[in-house]
mmCIF file of C-alpha atoms and ligand atoms in Angstrom:
data_model
loop_
_atom_site.group_PDB
_atom_site.id
_atom_site.type_symbol
_atom_site.label_atom_id
_atom_site.label_comp_id
_atom_site.label_asym_id
_atom_site.label_seq_id
_atom_site.Cartn_x
_atom_site.Cartn_y
_atom_site.Cartn_z
ATOM 1 C CA MET A 396 -61.379 -8.110 42.295
ATOM 2 C CA ALA A 397 -58.019 -8.114 40.301
ATOM 3 C CA LEU A 398 -56.674 -11.221 39.877
ATOM 4 C CA GLN A 399 -53.314 -11.801 41.703
ATOM 5 C CA ILE A 400 -50.098 -13.133 39.759
ATOM 6 C CA LEU A 401 -46.667 -14.225 41.531
ATOM 7 C CA VAL A 402 -43.715 -13.003 39.368
ATOM 8 C CA THR A 403 -40.391 -14.596 40.233
ATOM 9 C CA GLY A 404 -37.306 -12.730 39.196
ATOM 10 C CA GLY A 405 -39.865 -9.803 38.775
ATOM 11 C CA THR A 406 -37.120 -6.868 39.393
ATOM 12 C CA GLY A 407 -34.965 -8.509 36.591
ATOM 13 C CA TYR A 408 -34.882 -7.412 32.949
ATOM 14 C CA ILE A 409 -37.629 -9.722 31.213
ATOM 15 C CA GLY A 410 -39.263 -9.687 34.818
ATOM 16 C CA SER A 411 -39.746 -6.021 35.300
ATOM 17 C CA HIS A 412 -41.112 -5.385 31.571
ATOM 18 C CA THR A 413 -43.769 -8.192 32.365
ATOM 19 C CA VAL A 414 -44.895 -6.646 35.636
ATOM 20 C CA VAL A 415 -45.628 -3.455 33.717
ATOM 21 C CA GLU A 416 -47.480 -5.316 31.054
ATOM 22 C CA LEU A 417 -49.510 -7.315 33.644
ATOM 23 C CA GLN A 418 -50.362 -4.343 35.847
ATOM 24 C CA ASN A 419 -51.446 -2.515 32.347
ATOM 25 C CA ALA A 420 -53.601 -5.305 31.629
ATOM 26 C CA GLY A 421 -55.421 -5.034 35.216
ATOM 27 C CA TYR A 422 -53.431 -7.757 37.041
ATOM 28 C CA LYS A 423 -52.286 -7.328 40.829
ATOM 29 C CA VAL A 424 -48.489 -8.280 41.042
ATOM 30 C CA VAL A 425 -46.574 -9.922 43.674
ATOM 31 C CA ILE A 426 -42.769 -9.903 42.853
ATOM 32 C CA VAL A 427 -40.440 -12.269 44.434
ATOM 33 C CA ASP A 428 -36.735 -11.678 43.794
ATOM 34 C CA ASP A 429 -33.472 -12.216 45.839
ATOM 35 C CA LEU A 430 -32.057 -9.134 44.080
ATOM 36 C CA SER A 431 -28.917 -10.986 43.433
ATOM 37 C CA ASN A 432 -28.888 -9.702 39.928
ATOM 38 C CA SER A 433 -31.251 -6.840 40.017
ATOM 39 C CA SER A 434 -31.889 -3.369 42.125
ATOM 40 C CA ILE A 435 -34.820 -2.797 44.663
ATOM 41 C CA ASP A 436 -34.931 0.627 42.627
ATOM 42 C CA VAL A 437 -36.672 -0.943 39.846
ATOM 43 C CA LEU A 438 -39.862 -1.093 42.075
ATOM 44 C CA ASP A 439 -39.971 2.772 42.079
ATOM 45 C CA ASN A 440 -39.481 2.814 38.186
ATOM 46 C CA ILE A 441 -42.222 0.341 37.673
ATOM 47 C CA GLU A 442 -44.576 2.720 39.655
ATOM 48 C CA LYS A 443 -43.592 5.611 37.560
ATOM 49 C CA ILE A 444 -44.619 3.705 34.539
ATOM 50 C CA THR A 445 -47.730 2.177 35.736
ATOM 51 C CA GLY A 446 -48.762 3.994 38.684
ATOM 52 C CA ILE A 447 -48.810 0.910 40.981
ATOM 53 C CA LYS A 448 -46.137 -0.082 43.005
ATOM 54 C CA PRO A 449 -46.222 -3.896 43.001
ATOM 55 C CA ILE A 450 -46.021 -6.091 46.244
ATOM 56 C CA PHE A 451 -42.348 -6.984 46.747
ATOM 57 C CA GLU A 452 -40.800 -10.028 48.608
ATOM 58 C CA GLN A 453 -37.154 -10.328 48.886
ATOM 59 C CA LEU A 454 -36.338 -13.889 48.870
ATOM 60 C CA ASN A 455 -34.654 -16.812 47.334
ATOM 61 C CA LEU A 456 -36.930 -19.528 46.057
ATOM 62 C CA VAL A 457 -34.318 -22.436 47.059
ATOM 63 C CA ASP A 458 -35.448 -21.916 50.618
ATOM 64 C CA ALA A 459 -38.646 -24.194 50.912
ATOM 65 C CA GLU A 460 -39.651 -22.973 54.193
ATOM 66 C CA ARG A 461 -39.780 -19.310 53.116
ATOM 67 C CA THR A 462 -41.184 -20.493 49.769
ATOM 68 C CA GLY A 463 -44.057 -22.280 51.679
ATOM 69 C CA ALA A 464 -44.645 -18.933 53.732
ATOM 70 C CA LEU A 465 -45.072 -16.943 50.645
ATOM 71 C CA PHE A 466 -47.792 -19.105 49.438
ATOM 72 C CA ARG A 467 -49.341 -19.028 52.850
ATOM 73 C CA LYS A 468 -49.196 -15.241 52.904
ATOM 74 C CA TYR A 469 -50.488 -14.824 49.456
ATOM 75 C CA PRO A 470 -53.618 -17.090 49.262
ATOM 76 C CA ASP A 471 -55.244 -15.745 46.405
ATOM 77 C CA LEU A 472 -52.416 -16.231 43.954
ATOM 78 C CA GLN A 473 -53.933 -17.334 40.490
ATOM 79 C CA ALA A 474 -50.852 -18.118 38.558
ATOM 80 C CA ILE A 475 -47.124 -17.859 38.611
ATOM 81 C CA ILE A 476 -44.911 -16.464 36.116
ATOM 82 C CA HIS A 477 -41.299 -18.135 36.748
ATOM 83 C CA PHE A 478 -38.224 -15.760 35.664
ATOM 84 C CA ALA A 479 -35.874 -16.129 38.853
ATOM 85 C CA ALA A 480 -32.805 -18.064 37.743
ATOM 86 C CA SER A 481 -29.086 -17.694 37.258
ATOM 87 C CA LYS A 482 -28.324 -17.126 33.458
ATOM 88 C CA ALA A 483 -24.755 -16.565 32.683
ATOM 89 C CA VAL A 484 -23.618 -19.242 30.398
ATOM 90 C CA GLY A 485 -19.858 -18.703 31.308
ATOM 91 C CA GLU A 486 -20.364 -18.505 35.083
ATOM 92 C CA SER A 487 -22.105 -21.783 34.895
ATOM 93 C CA VAL A 488 -19.308 -23.723 33.578
ATOM 94 C CA GLN A 489 -17.473 -22.453 36.670
ATOM 95 C CA ILE A 490 -20.061 -22.876 39.401
ATOM 96 C CA PRO A 491 -22.422 -25.694 38.003
ATOM 97 C CA LEU A 492 -23.572 -26.677 41.534
ATOM 98 C CA HIS A 493 -24.964 -23.298 42.143
ATOM 99 C CA TYR A 494 -26.896 -23.220 38.580
ATOM 100 C CA TYR A 495 -28.281 -26.444 39.118
ATOM 101 C CA ARG A 496 -29.251 -25.771 42.724
ATOM 102 C CA ASN A 497 -30.635 -22.323 42.060
ATOM 103 C CA ASN A 498 -32.284 -23.179 38.944
ATOM 104 C CA LEU A 499 -33.635 -26.395 39.665
ATOM 105 C CA VAL A 500 -34.469 -26.602 43.530
ATOM 106 C CA SER A 501 -36.488 -23.137 43.048
ATOM 107 C CA LEU A 502 -38.619 -24.508 40.319
ATOM 108 C CA MET A 503 -39.154 -27.834 42.524
ATOM 109 C CA ASN A 504 -40.027 -25.474 45.528
ATOM 110 C CA LEU A 505 -42.660 -23.623 43.514
ATOM 111 C CA LEU A 506 -44.462 -26.666 42.150
ATOM 112 C CA ASP A 507 -44.588 -28.176 45.845
ATOM 113 C CA GLY A 508 -46.133 -24.935 46.691
ATOM 114 C CA GLN A 509 -48.478 -24.737 44.056
ATOM 115 C CA ARG A 510 -49.764 -28.317 44.611
ATOM 116 C CA LYS A 511 -50.092 -27.816 48.502
ATOM 117 C CA TYR A 512 -51.746 -24.531 48.082
ATOM 118 C CA GLY A 513 -53.773 -24.609 45.255
ATOM 119 C CA VAL A 514 -52.100 -22.481 42.413
ATOM 120 C CA ALA A 515 -52.779 -24.325 39.253
ATOM 121 C CA ASN A 516 -50.954 -22.215 36.670
ATOM 122 C CA ILE A 517 -47.300 -21.275 35.814
ATOM 123 C CA VAL A 518 -45.597 -19.909 32.915
ATOM 124 C CA PHE A 519 -42.158 -20.665 32.607
ATOM 125 C CA SER A 520 -38.902 -18.849 30.936
ATOM 126 C CA SER A 521 -37.223 -21.350 28.687
ATOM 127 C CA SER A 522 -34.720 -20.559 25.821
ATOM 128 C CA CYS A 523 -33.945 -21.424 22.370
ATOM 129 C CA THR A 524 -30.740 -22.715 23.973
ATOM 130 C CA VAL A 525 -32.756 -26.024 24.260
ATOM 131 C CA TYR A 526 -32.367 -26.378 20.615
ATOM 132 C CA GLY A 527 -28.669 -26.056 20.419
ATOM 133 C CA GLN A 528 -27.662 -25.569 16.590
ATOM 134 C CA PRO A 529 -30.592 -27.137 14.730
ATOM 135 C CA GLU A 530 -30.216 -28.839 11.639
ATOM 136 C CA VAL A 531 -33.157 -27.178 10.009
ATOM 137 C CA LEU A 532 -34.171 -23.312 10.044
ATOM 138 C CA PRO A 533 -36.271 -21.658 11.165
ATOM 139 C CA VAL A 534 -36.814 -23.871 14.474
ATOM 140 C CA THR A 535 -40.380 -24.786 15.218
ATOM 141 C CA GLU A 536 -41.433 -26.138 18.710
ATOM 142 C CA GLN A 537 -41.234 -29.506 17.380
ATOM 143 C CA THR A 538 -37.721 -29.134 16.518
ATOM 144 C CA PRO A 539 -35.641 -31.623 18.609
ATOM 145 C CA ARG A 540 -33.873 -30.562 21.712
ATOM 146 C CA LYS A 541 -30.347 -31.145 21.655
ATOM 147 C CA ASP A 542 -27.869 -32.016 24.685
ATOM 148 C CA ALA A 543 -26.892 -28.494 26.333
ATOM 149 C CA GLU A 544 -23.513 -26.902 25.734
ATOM 150 C CA SER A 545 -23.580 -25.369 29.438
ATOM 151 C CA PRO A 546 -24.832 -26.087 32.876
ATOM 152 C CA TYR A 547 -27.227 -23.057 32.310
ATOM 153 C CA GLY A 548 -28.736 -24.609 29.183
ATOM 154 C CA ASN A 549 -29.041 -27.966 30.779
ATOM 155 C CA THR A 550 -31.002 -26.268 33.732
ATOM 156 C CA LYS A 551 -33.405 -25.020 31.204
ATOM 157 C CA ARG A 552 -33.752 -28.212 29.257
ATOM 158 C CA ILE A 553 -34.275 -30.237 32.817
ATOM 159 C CA SER A 554 -36.363 -27.347 34.089
ATOM 160 C CA GLU A 555 -38.765 -28.062 30.887
ATOM 161 C CA ASP A 556 -38.609 -31.860 31.779
ATOM 162 C CA ILE A 557 -39.393 -31.178 35.397
ATOM 163 C CA LEU A 558 -42.561 -29.022 34.382
ATOM 164 C CA ASN A 559 -43.521 -31.653 31.708
ATOM 165 C CA ASP A 560 -43.387 -34.648 34.226
ATOM 166 C CA SER A 561 -44.908 -32.886 37.150
ATOM 167 C CA ILE A 562 -47.746 -31.386 34.977
ATOM 168 C CA ARG A 563 -48.530 -34.665 33.496
ATOM 169 C CA ALA A 564 -48.681 -36.471 36.807
ATOM 170 C CA TYR A 565 -50.629 -34.214 38.962
ATOM 171 C CA PRO A 566 -53.962 -33.463 37.615
ATOM 172 C CA GLU A 567 -54.110 -29.967 39.294
ATOM 173 C CA LEU A 568 -51.240 -28.539 37.275
ATOM 174 C CA ARG A 569 -51.299 -26.652 33.877
ATOM 175 C CA GLY A 570 -48.169 -24.717 32.491
ATOM 176 C CA ILE A 571 -46.615 -23.121 29.614
ATOM 177 C CA ALA A 572 -42.936 -22.959 28.649
ATOM 178 C CA LEU A 573 -41.899 -19.993 26.393
ATOM 179 C CA ARG A 574 -38.886 -20.531 24.591
ATOM 180 C CA TYR A 575 -37.071 -16.880 24.366
ATOM 181 C CA PHE A 576 -35.081 -16.365 21.491
ATOM 182 C CA ASN A 577 -32.691 -13.182 21.909
ATOM 183 C CA PRO A 578 -34.461 -10.604 24.108
ATOM 184 C CA ILE A 579 -33.119 -6.905 23.621
ATOM 185 C CA GLY A 580 -34.096 -3.272 23.954
ATOM 186 C CA ALA A 581 -35.923 -1.492 26.935
ATOM 187 C CA HIS A 582 -39.127 0.087 28.023
ATOM 188 C CA GLU A 583 -39.751 3.260 25.816
ATOM 189 C CA SER A 584 -39.934 5.447 29.030
ATOM 190 C CA ALA A 585 -36.266 4.288 29.663
ATOM 191 C CA LEU A 586 -37.191 3.542 33.151
ATOM 192 C CA ILE A 587 -36.478 -0.030 33.108
ATOM 193 C CA GLY A 588 -34.101 -2.003 30.942
ATOM 194 C CA GLU A 589 -31.114 -4.505 31.114
ATOM 195 C CA LEU A 590 -28.575 -3.712 33.443
ATOM 196 C CA PRO A 591 -25.830 -6.462 33.361
ATOM 197 C CA LEU A 592 -23.498 -6.808 36.406
ATOM 198 C CA GLY A 593 -19.986 -6.251 35.425
ATOM 199 C CA VAL A 594 -18.868 -6.892 31.711
ATOM 200 C CA PRO A 595 -21.914 -7.294 29.659
ATOM 201 C CA GLN A 596 -21.754 -10.819 28.130
ATOM 202 C CA ASN A 597 -24.612 -10.388 25.445
ATOM 203 C CA LEU A 598 -24.476 -8.225 22.398
ATOM 204 C CA VAL A 599 -26.710 -5.138 22.755
ATOM 205 C CA PRO A 600 -25.567 -4.223 26.424
ATOM 206 C CA PHE A 601 -22.192 -4.634 25.104
ATOM 207 C CA ILE A 602 -22.897 -2.288 22.089
ATOM 208 C CA THR A 603 -24.933 0.417 24.237
ATOM 209 C CA GLN A 604 -21.837 0.433 26.837
ATOM 210 C CA THR A 605 -19.324 1.058 24.419
ATOM 211 C CA ALA A 606 -21.606 3.775 22.507
ATOM 212 C CA ALA A 607 -21.517 5.116 26.283
ATOM 213 C CA GLY A 608 -18.021 4.870 26.366
ATOM 214 C CA LEU A 609 -17.653 2.276 29.321
ATOM 215 C CA ARG A 610 -15.895 0.068 26.951
ATOM 216 C CA ASP A 611 -13.351 0.781 24.422
ATOM 217 C CA GLU A 612 -14.554 -1.422 21.514
ATOM 218 C CA LEU A 613 -17.384 -4.023 20.694
ATOM 219 C CA LYS A 614 -15.556 -7.453 19.600
ATOM 220 C CA VAL A 615 -17.750 -8.895 16.732
ATOM 221 C CA PHE A 616 -17.080 -12.984 17.757
ATOM 222 C CA GLY A 617 -16.298 -14.436 14.273
ATOM 223 C CA ASN A 618 -16.843 -13.395 10.646
ATOM 224 C CA ASP A 619 -16.391 -16.857 8.967
ATOM 225 C CA TYR A 620 -19.483 -18.315 9.851
ATOM 226 C CA ASP A 621 -21.656 -19.903 7.117
ATOM 227 C CA THR A 622 -24.059 -16.902 6.973
ATOM 228 C CA PRO A 623 -24.034 -14.002 4.544
ATOM 229 C CA ASP A 624 -21.555 -11.678 6.020
ATOM 230 C CA GLY A 625 -20.026 -14.406 7.884
ATOM 231 C CA SER A 626 -21.060 -12.973 11.423
ATOM 232 C CA ALA A 627 -23.453 -15.208 13.544
ATOM 233 C CA ILE A 628 -27.218 -14.768 13.036
ATOM 234 C CA ARG A 629 -29.690 -14.603 15.907
ATOM 235 C CA ASP A 630 -33.496 -13.670 16.228
ATOM 236 C CA TYR A 631 -33.471 -10.534 18.380
ATOM 237 C CA ILE A 632 -36.944 -9.764 20.100
ATOM 238 C CA ASN A 633 -38.006 -6.640 21.655
ATOM 239 C CA VAL A 634 -38.409 -7.028 25.458
ATOM 240 C CA VAL A 635 -41.842 -5.257 25.422
ATOM 241 C CA ASP A 636 -42.828 -7.773 22.805
ATOM 242 C CA LEU A 637 -41.861 -10.543 24.750
ATOM 243 C CA ALA A 638 -43.450 -9.183 27.871
ATOM 244 C CA LYS A 639 -46.686 -9.086 26.530
ATOM 245 C CA ALA A 640 -46.558 -12.726 25.337
ATOM 246 C CA HIS A 641 -46.335 -13.380 28.879
ATOM 247 C CA VAL A 642 -49.792 -11.945 29.689
ATOM 248 C CA VAL A 643 -51.351 -13.603 26.766
ATOM 249 C CA ALA A 644 -49.783 -16.790 28.009
ATOM 250 C CA ILE A 645 -51.531 -16.134 31.544
ATOM 251 C CA GLU A 646 -54.722 -15.299 30.099
ATOM 252 C CA ARG A 647 -54.783 -18.604 28.044
ATOM 253 C CA LEU A 648 -54.317 -20.692 31.222
ATOM 254 C CA LEU A 649 -56.765 -18.514 33.315
ATOM 255 C CA ASN A 650 -59.054 -18.790 30.897
ATOM 256 C CA LYS A 651 -58.590 -22.816 30.428
ATOM 257 C CA LYS A 652 -57.923 -21.889 26.567
ATOM 258 C CA ASN A 653 -54.679 -24.170 26.452
ATOM 259 C CA LYS A 654 -55.018 -27.247 24.004
ATOM 260 C CA ALA A 655 -52.844 -29.508 26.479
ATOM 261 C CA LYS A 656 -52.096 -29.383 30.034
ATOM 262 C CA TYR A 657 -48.238 -28.415 29.204
ATOM 263 C CA GLU A 658 -47.593 -26.512 25.925
ATOM 264 C CA VAL A 659 -44.426 -25.009 24.435
ATOM 265 C CA PHE A 660 -44.175 -21.948 22.606
ATOM 266 C CA ASN A 661 -41.308 -20.011 20.681
ATOM 267 C CA LEU A 662 -41.199 -16.437 21.261
ATOM 268 C CA GLY A 663 -39.127 -14.800 18.514
ATOM 269 C CA THR A 664 -39.663 -12.271 15.387
ATOM 270 C CA GLY A 665 -39.019 -15.315 12.680
ATOM 271 C CA GLU A 666 -36.229 -13.026 11.235
ATOM 272 C CA GLY A 667 -32.546 -14.020 11.597
ATOM 273 C CA LEU A 668 -30.280 -10.987 11.833
ATOM 274 C CA SER A 669 -26.515 -11.078 11.840
ATOM 275 C CA VAL A 670 -24.101 -9.544 14.373
ATOM 276 C CA LEU A 671 -22.894 -6.894 12.052
ATOM 277 C CA GLN A 672 -26.526 -6.229 10.880
ATOM 278 C CA VAL A 673 -27.361 -5.349 14.654
ATOM 279 C CA VAL A 674 -24.082 -3.036 14.697
ATOM 280 C CA LYS A 675 -25.152 -1.111 11.453
ATOM 281 C CA GLY A 676 -28.819 -0.897 12.720
ATOM 282 C CA PHE A 677 -27.694 0.559 15.966
ATOM 283 C CA GLU A 678 -25.465 2.842 14.207
ATOM 284 C CA LYS A 679 -28.464 4.174 12.132
ATOM 285 C CA ALA A 680 -31.074 4.091 14.674
ATOM 286 C CA THR A 681 -28.868 6.141 16.943
ATOM 287 C CA GLY A 682 -26.694 8.291 14.611
ATOM 288 C CA VAL A 683 -23.851 6.947 16.984
ATOM 289 C CA GLU A 684 -20.614 5.319 15.414
ATOM 290 C CA LEU A 685 -19.551 2.217 17.081
ATOM 291 C CA ASN A 686 -15.933 1.120 17.425
ATOM 292 C CA TYR A 687 -15.751 -2.535 16.604
ATOM 293 C CA LYS A 688 -13.297 -5.247 15.551
ATOM 294 C CA ILE A 689 -13.726 -8.706 14.199
ATOM 295 C CA VAL A 690 -12.040 -11.155 16.699
ATOM 296 C CA ASP A 691 -12.209 -15.087 16.762
ATOM 297 C CA ARG A 692 -15.396 -16.843 17.455
ATOM 298 C CA ARG A 693 -16.550 -17.281 20.872
ATOM 299 C CA PRO A 694 -16.313 -20.856 22.186
ATOM 300 C CA GLY A 695 -19.574 -22.556 22.649
ATOM 301 C CA ASP A 696 -21.627 -19.945 20.331
ATOM 302 C CA ILE A 697 -23.873 -21.533 17.591
ATOM 303 C CA GLU A 698 -23.758 -20.268 13.901
ATOM 304 C CA LYS A 699 -27.375 -19.469 13.315
ATOM 305 C CA ILE A 700 -30.796 -19.801 14.673
ATOM 306 C CA TRP A 701 -34.058 -18.008 14.358
ATOM 307 C CA ALA A 702 -37.616 -19.063 15.237
ATOM 308 C CA ASP A 703 -40.607 -20.179 13.264
ATOM 309 C CA THR A 704 -43.292 -18.030 14.794
ATOM 310 C CA THR A 705 -46.348 -19.740 13.107
ATOM 311 C CA TYR A 706 -47.574 -21.774 16.375
ATOM 312 C CA ALA A 707 -47.266 -18.821 18.642
ATOM 313 C CA ASN A 708 -48.873 -16.502 16.107
ATOM 314 C CA GLN A 709 -51.783 -18.447 15.514
ATOM 315 C CA GLU A 710 -52.157 -20.153 18.871
ATOM 316 C CA LEU A 711 -51.499 -17.187 20.911
ATOM 317 C CA GLY A 712 -52.784 -14.468 18.501
ATOM 318 C CA TRP A 713 -49.578 -12.582 19.829
ATOM 319 C CA LYS A 714 -46.821 -11.451 17.189
ATOM 320 C CA ALA A 715 -43.827 -9.531 17.926
ATOM 321 C CA GLU A 716 -44.389 -6.006 16.438
ATOM 322 C CA LYS A 717 -41.280 -3.749 17.184
ATOM 323 C CA GLY A 718 -38.733 -3.396 14.478
ATOM 324 C CA LEU A 719 -34.797 -3.603 15.084
ATOM 325 C CA GLU A 720 -34.074 -0.046 14.914
ATOM 326 C CA GLU A 721 -36.868 1.249 17.123
ATOM 327 C CA THR A 722 -35.686 -1.700 19.664
ATOM 328 C CA LEU A 723 -31.960 -0.603 19.412
ATOM 329 C CA LEU A 724 -33.133 2.787 20.017
ATOM 330 C CA SER A 725 -34.849 2.049 23.185
ATOM 331 C CA ALA A 726 -31.879 0.189 24.332
ATOM 332 C CA TRP A 727 -29.692 3.393 23.705
ATOM 333 C CA ASN A 728 -32.051 5.538 25.538
ATOM 334 C CA TRP A 729 -32.172 3.406 28.772
ATOM 335 C CA GLU A 730 -28.297 3.267 28.711
ATOM 336 C CA LYS A 731 -27.908 6.978 28.315
ATOM 337 C CA ARG A 732 -30.583 7.545 31.415
ATOM 338 C CA VAL A 733 -28.500 4.975 33.338
ATOM 339 C CA ARG A 734 -25.233 6.781 32.852
ATOM 340 C CA GLY A 735 -26.696 10.367 32.605
ATOM 341 C CA ILE A 736 -25.884 11.005 29.123
ATOM 342 C CA GLN A 737 -27.928 13.751 27.451
HETATM 343 C C1 UD1 B 1285 -26.710 -16.497 25.216
HETATM 344 C C2 UD1 B 1285 -26.375 -17.625 25.625
HETATM 345 C C3 UD1 B 1285 -27.746 -18.446 25.880
HETATM 346 C C4 UD1 B 1285 -28.716 -17.556 26.791
HETATM 347 C C5 UD1 B 1285 -28.840 -16.094 26.225
HETATM 348 C C6 UD1 B 1285 -29.341 -15.118 27.418
HETATM 349 C C7 UD1 B 1285 -24.332 -18.400 24.519
HETATM 350 C C8 UD1 B 1285 -23.569 -19.254 23.962
HETATM 351 N N1 UD1 B 1285 -25.489 -18.352 24.673
HETATM 352 O O1 UD1 B 1285 -27.088 -16.429 23.728
HETATM 353 O O2 UD1 B 1285 -27.648 -19.630 26.219
HETATM 354 O O3 UD1 B 1285 -29.989 -18.101 26.713
HETATM 355 O O4 UD1 B 1285 -27.368 -15.437 26.039
HETATM 356 O O5 UD1 B 1285 -29.288 -14.002 27.086
HETATM 357 O O6 UD1 B 1285 -23.717 -17.785 25.494
HETATM 358 N N2 UD1 B 1285 -21.446 -11.134 20.473
HETATM 359 C C9 UD1 B 1285 -20.619 -10.548 19.952
HETATM 360 N N3 UD1 B 1285 -19.873 -9.754 20.682
HETATM 361 C C10 UD1 B 1285 -20.175 -9.560 22.195
HETATM 362 C C11 UD1 B 1285 -21.143 -10.078 22.565
HETATM 363 C C12 UD1 B 1285 -22.120 -11.166 21.908
HETATM 364 O O7 UD1 B 1285 -20.145 -10.575 18.706
HETATM 365 O O8 UD1 B 1285 -19.588 -8.745 22.880
HETATM 366 C C13 UD1 B 1285 -22.377 -12.078 19.343
HETATM 367 C C14 UD1 B 1285 -22.275 -13.608 19.769
HETATM 368 O O9 UD1 B 1285 -21.251 -14.256 19.158
HETATM 369 C C15 UD1 B 1285 -23.722 -13.773 19.173
HETATM 370 C C16 UD1 B 1285 -24.449 -12.758 19.251
HETATM 371 O O10 UD1 B 1285 -23.837 -11.710 19.303
HETATM 372 O O11 UD1 B 1285 -23.405 -14.290 17.804
HETATM 373 C C17 UD1 B 1285 -25.546 -12.604 20.417
HETATM 374 O O12 UD1 B 1285 -24.797 -13.056 21.600
HETATM 375 P P1 UD1 B 1285 -25.484 -12.941 23.107
HETATM 376 O O13 UD1 B 1285 -26.258 -11.601 23.115
HETATM 377 O O14 UD1 B 1285 -24.433 -13.460 23.972
HETATM 378 O O15 UD1 B 1285 -26.547 -13.802 22.978
HETATM 379 P P2 UD1 B 1285 -26.620 -15.572 22.761
HETATM 380 O O16 UD1 B 1285 -25.376 -16.244 22.507
HETATM 381 O O17 UD1 B 1285 -27.341 -15.812 21.413
#
């Protein structure tokens, strides 16, 4: 019988790509999502890709009663991948209590449910935001975490602590925190991808919306950083590569291959690219010229970060495979499909 995995936030950007990879690997998926930042149509598109419509429950995990009922409804769950969270940095500064409640209470309710109903394994979506601006690059899993720059970033840091402390205290729990660098791109089918509500805050959705004519111009935030071309550097990882790492993490837990009860992995490519390199890469991959201009730095942005992927590569036997141009083309194909552009 196929093993059953609960994917919270499974209709979201990274969640939906992970559901596809889990189904391709033979797992049965139950999605929980409150649809606050995603659409129910994602389920049909997952079915078009994999031939299987995942089970879906619309629910906010801050509701402890309904979260408990969910565990009772699905007694065969083997593991949880917990994506569901609010993730807009700027918004988190405006409405911090919403962020702390939504991101932390949901995790605690899940952990309560795991203990009460005997679900040992959890994979958690963390972020390289926990490193802040590191002194030494690239960052390894041992690089010290820094004080968060925003309530959103702080929820990731505190969530890691909640997980670590809980897994340490309760013998029945095991978990892996995955620290994502910058996920970009879309499934090659162009049936699922990133669909931000309102004006995109992240670079690649802003690029594709500019190319599609929804935005007049891309603003490149800063060209006076201490980097080769002056624009800020990040480690951009293809979302399908990232999704596959979740399947590997689940298998590691289910097969008890983990070396400690709580483990942390960086998920990136190991290569840092500047904003201008991404802009040029997009133009080259798609043949579309981008209207962009250099403006001031964005407050709160760090200068440069990229991952040391040695530990993830060796321990997980996983490596990001897709290149920048292929990835940017997939993002563009997705944007074109969503906007009905030929
Ligand atoms: C941001 C968050 C990070 C979060 C991640 C989730 C901040 C400071 N960090 O990462 O905590 O985990 O999103 O996806 O917000 N850029 C432009 N023009 C734009 C948009 C972005 O030049 O219109 C630049 C940024 O200045 C940055 C790079 O592109 O140098 C990447 O930006 P973005 O995609 O927003 O990701 P991060 O800021 O790295």
